Structure formats: C-alpha cells, structure tokens
PDB file of C-alpha atoms in Angstrom:
ATOM      1  CA  MET L  26       0.733  10.117  21.324  1.00 47.00           C
ATOM      2  CA  ARG L  27      -1.827   7.494  22.168  1.00 54.00           C
ATOM      3  CA  SER L  28      -4.242   8.788  19.522  1.00 47.00           C
ATOM      4  CA  LEU L  29      -2.148   7.566  16.591  1.00 64.00           C
ATOM      5  CA  PHE L  30      -3.530   4.030  16.687  1.00 78.00           C
ATOM      6  CA  PRO L  31      -7.155   5.041  15.981  1.00 86.00           C
ATOM      7  CA  ALA L  32      -5.825   7.338  13.265  1.00 91.00           C
ATOM      8  CA  ALA L  33      -4.354   4.431  11.252  1.00 94.00           C
ATOM      9  CA  PRO L  34      -7.498   3.484   9.245  1.00 96.00           C
ATOM     10  CA  ILE L  35      -8.091   7.164   8.466  1.00 96.00           C
ATOM     11  CA  LEU L  36      -4.510   7.543   7.286  1.00 96.00           C
ATOM     12  CA  LEU L  37      -4.650   4.375   5.183  1.00 96.00           C
ATOM     13  CA  PHE L  38      -7.890   5.121   3.327  1.00 97.00           C
ATOM     14  CA  PRO L  39      -6.476   7.188   0.400  1.00 97.00           C
ATOM     15  CA  TYR L  40      -3.490   4.854   0.161  1.00 97.00           C
ATOM     16  CA  TRP L  41      -5.864   1.891  -0.107  1.00 97.00           C
ATOM     17  CA  VAL L  42      -7.522   3.718  -3.008  1.00 96.00           C
ATOM     18  CA  LEU L  43      -4.083   3.984  -4.625  1.00 96.00           C
ATOM     19  CA  LEU L  44      -3.413   0.291  -4.052  1.00 95.00           C
ATOM     20  CA  ILE L  45      -6.654  -0.606  -5.805  1.00 95.00           C
ATOM     21  CA  LEU L  46      -5.833   1.746  -8.696  1.00 93.00           C
ATOM     22  CA  TYR L  47      -2.381   0.207  -8.935  1.00 94.00           C
ATOM     23  CA  GLY L  48      -3.900  -3.259  -9.026  1.00 93.00           C
ATOM     24  CA  LEU L  49      -6.452  -2.296 -11.662  1.00 90.00           C
ATOM     25  CA  PHE L  50      -4.195  -0.433 -14.059  1.00 88.00           C
ATOM     26  CA  LEU L  51      -0.580  -1.428 -13.482  1.00 90.00           C
ATOM     27  CA  ASN L  52      -0.204  -4.758 -11.719  1.00 90.00           C
ATOM     28  CA  GLN L  53      -2.939  -7.373 -12.001  1.00 91.00           C
ATOM     29  CA  ASP L  54      -1.095  -9.542  -9.462  1.00 93.00           C
ATOM     30  CA  VAL L  55      -2.266  -7.152  -6.738  1.00 91.00           C
ATOM     31  CA  MET L  56      -5.872  -7.737  -7.735  1.00 91.00           C
ATOM     32  CA  ARG L  57      -5.290 -11.491  -7.944  1.00 92.00           C
ATOM     33  CA  VAL L  58      -3.551 -11.818  -4.583  1.00 93.00           C
ATOM     34  CA  LEU L  59      -5.637  -9.386  -2.527  1.00 92.00           C
ATOM     35  CA  PHE L  60      -9.049  -9.553  -4.149  1.00 89.00           C
ATOM     36  CA  ASP L  61      -9.082 -12.765  -6.197  1.00 91.00           C
ATOM     37  CA  ARG L  62      -9.428 -10.593  -9.337  1.00 89.00           C
ATOM     38  CA  ASN L  63     -12.820  -9.401  -8.124  1.00 90.00           C
ATOM     39  CA  ILE L  64     -13.427  -5.645  -8.236  1.00 91.00           C
ATOM     40  CA  LEU L  65     -16.415  -6.080  -5.928  1.00 94.00           C
ATOM     41  CA  TRP L  66     -14.113  -7.367  -3.166  1.00 95.00           C
ATOM     42  CA  ALA L  67     -11.885  -4.340  -3.704  1.00 94.00           C
ATOM     43  CA  VAL L  68     -14.851  -1.977  -3.433  1.00 94.00           C
ATOM     44  CA  PHE L  69     -16.138  -3.869  -0.394  1.00 97.00           C
ATOM     45  CA  SER L  70     -12.742  -3.600   1.332  1.00 96.00           C
ATOM     46  CA  LEU L  71     -12.686   0.118   0.583  1.00 96.00           C
ATOM     47  CA  GLY L  72     -16.141   0.540   2.112  1.00 97.00           C
ATOM     48  CA  VAL L  73     -15.200  -1.443   5.212  1.00 97.00           C
ATOM     49  CA  LEU L  74     -12.006   0.575   5.649  1.00 97.00           C
ATOM     50  CA  TRP L  75     -13.991   3.820   5.346  1.00 97.00           C
ATOM     51  CA  LEU L  76     -16.527   2.650   7.942  1.00 97.00           C
ATOM     52  CA  VAL L  77     -13.743   1.642  10.332  1.00 97.00           C
ATOM     53  CA  GLY L  78     -12.124   5.009   9.640  1.00 97.00           C
ATOM     54  CA  LEU L  79     -15.424   6.742  10.417  1.00 97.00           C
ATOM     55  CA  VAL L  80     -15.673   4.983  13.785  1.00 96.00           C
ATOM     56  CA  CYS L  81     -12.065   5.913  14.529  1.00 95.00           C
ATOM     57  CA  ALA L  82     -12.632   9.528  13.446  1.00 95.00           C
ATOM     58  CA  LEU L  83     -15.643   9.746  15.753  1.00 95.00           C
ATOM     59  CA  LEU L  84     -13.577   8.294  18.596  1.00 93.00           C
ATOM     60  CA  LEU L  85     -10.855  10.855  17.979  1.00 91.00           C
ATOM     61  CA  PHE L  86     -13.483  13.596  17.757  1.00 91.00           C
ATOM     62  CA  ILE L  87     -14.981  12.604  21.105  1.00 89.00           C
ATOM     63  CA  ARG L  88     -11.830  11.584  22.965  1.00 82.00           C
ATOM     64  CA  ALA L  89      -9.087  13.587  21.345  1.00 67.00           C
ATOM     65  CA  GLY L  90      -7.000  14.142  24.484  1.00 78.00           C
ATOM     66  CA  ASP L  91      -5.549  17.555  25.215  1.00 88.00           C
ATOM     67  CA  ALA L  92      -5.545  20.382  22.689  1.00 91.00           C
ATOM     68  CA  LEU L  93      -1.911  19.977  21.630  1.00 92.00           C
ATOM     69  CA  GLU L  94      -2.226  16.229  21.073  1.00 92.00           C
ATOM     70  CA  ALA L  95      -5.460  16.659  19.110  1.00 92.00           C
ATOM     71  CA  ALA L  96      -3.981  19.406  16.941  1.00 93.00           C
ATOM     72  CA  ARG L  97      -0.848  17.346  16.300  1.00 93.00           C
ATOM     73  CA  THR L  98      -2.865  14.277  15.311  1.00 93.00           C
ATOM     74  CA  GLY L  99      -5.096  16.289  12.951  1.00 93.00           C
ATOM     75  CA  MET L 100      -2.126  17.991  11.332  1.00 95.00           C
ATOM     76  CA  ALA L 101      -0.122  14.768  11.015  1.00 95.00           C
ATOM     77  CA  LEU L 102      -3.022  12.982   9.320  1.00 95.00           C
ATOM     78  CA  LYS L 103      -3.552  15.749   6.802  1.00 96.00           C
ATOM     79  CA  LEU L 104       0.154  16.119   5.999  1.00 96.00           C
ATOM     80  CA  ALA L 105       0.698  12.362   5.675  1.00 96.00           C
ATOM     81  CA  GLN L 106      -2.097  12.080   3.109  1.00 96.00           C
ATOM     82  CA  ILE L 107      -0.745  14.755   0.751  1.00 95.00           C
ATOM     83  CA  PRO L 108       1.243  12.277  -1.420  1.00 96.00           C
ATOM     84  CA  ALA L 109      -1.818  10.069  -1.894  1.00 96.00           C
ATOM     85  CA  TYR L 110      -3.990  13.048  -2.806  1.00 94.00           C
ATOM     86  CA  LEU L 111      -1.429  14.248  -5.364  1.00 94.00           C
ATOM     87  CA  VAL L 112      -1.300  10.865  -7.088  1.00 95.00           C
ATOM     88  CA  ILE L 113      -5.089  10.471  -7.013  1.00 95.00           C
ATOM     89  CA  PHE L 114      -5.445  13.977  -8.438  1.00 93.00           C
ATOM     90  CA  GLY L 115      -2.968  13.153 -11.206  1.00 92.00           C
ATOM     91  CA  VAL L 116      -4.840   9.965 -12.105  1.00 93.00           C
ATOM     92  CA  GLY L 117      -8.124  11.874 -12.023  1.00 92.00           C
ATOM     93  CA  VAL L 118      -6.786  14.536 -14.383  1.00 92.00           C
ATOM     94  CA  ALA L 119      -5.417  11.862 -16.712  1.00 92.00           C
ATOM     95  CA  CYS L 120      -8.781  10.092 -16.731  1.00 91.00           C
ATOM     96  CA  VAL L 121     -10.726  13.260 -17.481  1.00 91.00           C
ATOM     97  CA  ILE L 122      -8.874  13.637 -20.787  1.00 89.00           C
ATOM     98  CA  THR L 123     -11.025  11.038 -22.507  1.00 85.00           C
ATOM     99  CA  ILE L 124     -14.776  10.792 -22.324  1.00 85.00           C
ATOM    100  CA  PHE L 125     -14.580   7.059 -21.635  1.00 89.00           C
ATOM    101  CA  THR L 126     -12.747   7.417 -18.321  1.00 89.00           C
ATOM    102  CA  ILE L 127     -14.409  10.538 -16.921  1.00 92.00           C
ATOM    103  CA  GLY L 128     -16.430   8.308 -14.580  1.00 92.00           C
ATOM    104  CA  ILE L 129     -13.188   7.214 -12.928  1.00 92.00           C
ATOM    105  CA  SER L 130     -12.357  10.871 -12.304  1.00 94.00           C
ATOM    106  CA  LEU L 131     -15.732  11.434 -10.681  1.00 95.00           C
ATOM    107  CA  LEU L 132     -15.305   8.335  -8.522  1.00 95.00           C
ATOM    108  CA  LEU L 133     -11.846   9.471  -7.428  1.00 95.00           C
ATOM    109  CA  ALA L 134     -13.227  12.899  -6.510  1.00 94.00           C
ATOM    110  CA  LEU L 135     -15.922  11.208  -4.434  1.00 96.00           C
ATOM    111  CA  LEU L 136     -13.346   9.023  -2.674  1.00 96.00           C
ATOM    112  CA  ASP L 137     -11.199  12.104  -1.972  1.00 95.00           C
ATOM    113  CA  MET L 138     -14.189  13.818  -0.400  1.00 96.00           C
ATOM    114  CA  ALA L 139     -14.893  10.712   1.705  1.00 96.00           C
ATOM    115  CA  SER L 140     -11.310  10.789   2.948  1.00 96.00           C
ATOM    116  CA  LEU L 141     -11.481  14.540   3.570  1.00 96.00           C
ATOM    117  CA  PHE L 142     -14.606  13.973   5.672  1.00 97.00           C
ATOM    118  CA  LEU L 143     -12.699  11.545   7.920  1.00 96.00           C
ATOM    119  CA  THR L 144      -9.746  13.875   8.468  1.00 96.00           C
ATOM    120  CA  GLY L 145     -12.136  16.806   8.777  1.00 96.00           C
ATOM    121  CA  LEU L 146     -13.828  15.159  11.756  1.00 96.00           C
ATOM    122  CA  VAL L 147     -10.456  14.698  13.427  1.00 95.00           C
ATOM    123  CA  GLY L 148      -9.516  18.307  12.683  1.00 95.00           C
ATOM    124  CA  LEU L 149     -12.864  19.547  13.957  1.00 96.00           C
ATOM    125  CA  GLY L 150     -12.294  17.630  17.181  1.00 95.00           C
ATOM    126  CA  ALA L 151      -8.915  19.339  17.533  1.00 95.00           C
ATOM    127  CA  VAL L 152     -10.427  22.768  16.938  1.00 96.00           C
ATOM    128  CA  GLN L 153     -13.129  22.015  19.495  1.00 94.00           C
ATOM    129  CA  ARG L 154     -10.490  20.989  22.067  1.00 94.00           C
ATOM    130  CA  CYS L 155      -8.538  24.171  21.396  1.00 94.00           C
ATOM    131  CA  ARG L 156     -11.669  26.288  21.845  1.00 94.00           C
ATOM    132  CA  ARG L 157     -12.534  24.576  25.136  1.00 93.00           C
ATOM    133  CA  ALA L 158      -8.976  25.142  26.348  1.00 92.00           C
ATOM    134  CA  GLY L 159      -9.309  28.840  25.528  1.00 92.00           C
ATOM    135  CA  LEU L 160      -6.614  28.705  22.853  1.00 92.00           C
ATOM    136  CA  LEU L 161      -8.969  29.787  20.038  1.00 92.00           C
ATOM    137  CA  THR L 162     -11.709  32.390  20.083  1.00 92.00           C
ATOM    138  CA  GLY L 163     -15.222  31.449  19.041  1.00 94.00           C
ATOM    139  CA  ARG L 164     -14.786  33.070  15.625  1.00 96.00           C
ATOM    140  CA  GLN L 165     -11.457  31.353  15.064  1.00 95.00           C
ATOM    141  CA  ALA L 166     -12.947  28.014  16.071  1.00 95.00           C
ATOM    142  CA  VAL L 167     -15.866  28.377  13.649  1.00 97.00           C
ATOM    143  CA  PHE L 168     -13.564  29.522  10.844  1.00 97.00           C
ATOM    144  CA  HIS L 169     -11.004  26.751  11.324  1.00 97.00           C
ATOM    145  CA  GLY L 170     -13.715  24.192  11.996  1.00 96.00           C
ATOM    146  CA  LEU L 171     -15.227  24.912   8.587  1.00 97.00           C
ATOM    147  CA  LEU L 172     -11.823  24.895   6.893  1.00 97.00           C
ATOM    148  CA  GLN L 173     -11.235  21.326   8.092  1.00 97.00           C
ATOM    149  CA  PHE L 174     -13.634  20.196   5.350  1.00 97.00           C
ATOM    150  CA  VAL L 175     -12.232  22.335   2.495  1.00 96.00           C
ATOM    151  CA  PRO L 176      -9.593  20.695   0.277  1.00 93.00           C
ATOM    152  CA  CYS L 177      -6.128  22.285   0.568  1.00 93.00           C
ATOM    153  CA  ALA L 178      -7.331  24.885   3.087  1.00 96.00           C
ATOM    154  CA  ASP L 179      -7.674  22.074   5.634  1.00 96.00           C
ATOM    155  CA  VAL L 180      -3.932  21.434   5.589  1.00 97.00           C
ATOM    156  CA  VAL L 181      -3.055  25.101   6.035  1.00 97.00           C
ATOM    157  CA  SER L 182      -5.627  25.468   8.804  1.00 97.00           C
ATOM    158  CA  SER L 183      -4.454  22.390  10.694  1.00 97.00           C
ATOM    159  CA  VAL L 184      -0.835  23.579  10.585  1.00 97.00           C
ATOM    160  CA  MET L 185      -1.864  27.049  11.791  1.00 96.00           C
ATOM    161  CA  VAL L 186      -3.946  25.623  14.655  1.00 96.00           C
ATOM    162  CA  PHE L 187      -1.121  23.320  15.700  1.00 96.00           C
ATOM    163  CA  ARG L 188       1.418  26.165  15.684  1.00 95.00           C
ATOM    164  CA  TRP L 189      -0.898  28.405  17.758  1.00 93.00           C
ATOM    165  CA  VAL L 190      -1.547  25.678  20.280  1.00 93.00           C
ATOM    166  CA  LYS L 191       2.111  24.736  20.502  1.00 94.00           C
ATOM    167  CA  ALA L 192       3.137  28.367  21.041  1.00 92.00           C
ATOM    168  CA  ALA L 193       0.380  28.903  23.612  1.00 89.00           C
ATOM    169  CA  THR L 194       1.187  25.747  25.591  1.00 85.00           C
ATOM    170  CA  ARG L 195       4.898  26.477  25.486  1.00 80.00           C
ATOM    171  CA  GLY L 196       4.217  29.746  27.301  1.00 64.00           C
ATOM    172  CA  ASN L 197       2.384  27.971  30.158  1.00 57.00           C
TER     173      ASN L 197
END
C-alpha cells in the first residue's frame, strides 16, 4: 500500500481542526505550545495542511495505482475520518444553539466541506481507475464519482466500490 504516505495530510486535516478546537476551548496549553497563543498561526497551519493535502489528493487522483489499491485507499481515508467528523458535527450543533457562536458552526461546516473535497478527489480517482479497469460501468462510475463529494453518501459509496472491486479481482 504505497499510496498511504500521500494520504497522511488528507487524513490529518479534520483531526488538525479538532486539535485547534481543543486548544481554543479546552486546553490553552495547546495553543501556547503549538501556536504561541496566536489564532492566526493556527489558521495558517490549517491552510498549509489543506494545501499540502490538496497536492497529495491530486497525486493520488493521478497516480492511484491499480483499482483495488485506489479503492482501498479512498475507503480507508473516509472511514478513518468518521470520528473527527462526528466530533466536529457535535461541536457545530452545540455552537448553533446560541446566536453568538453560530459563526463557529458555519466555519466548521466550511472546514468539513474542504476536507470532503480532499477525500472526494481521492475517491474520484479510485472510481476512475475502476472504470478504466472495466470494473464499473459508465453509469456506475458517474454515480459513484458524484457521491464521493456528498457527505455520508461518500462513505457508503466508497465501501461499495471497494467491495465490488475486491470481489471482481478475487475472481481473476
């Protein structure tokens, strides 16, 4: 599984969001040690991590390896990020309760979509590899390619694509 290394920044992005939230709301020592108590450094680090993740996602999209490896990488990324998404969603719901923190909820939704875009590119690359290998029809590829960018449906789609590819390659 040589494609796991470029997947690391993509995997870490939502967890970095959680680390910043933890530092802001629960443990100021995190902000002091990592960002010198400067929220701008935290935001900057988040932007840099997303840009590195974007480059890695594009690399995985272009050079994803064989269909099974690409499908496994896409599925593993999406499944590994579920805990982070659940916590971010919980914080977002808690922040929407008061009018004063609704902006935090909107920011968290935006960051979730940024993370979904990164994993969606990886998933789209996997779907493309599966289509080229003849493991998905054109309609299936379009359908699952679009689902890679839809919250929650992306996880189900990536698991389905992986299972199809694994079953198809096992038969060969």
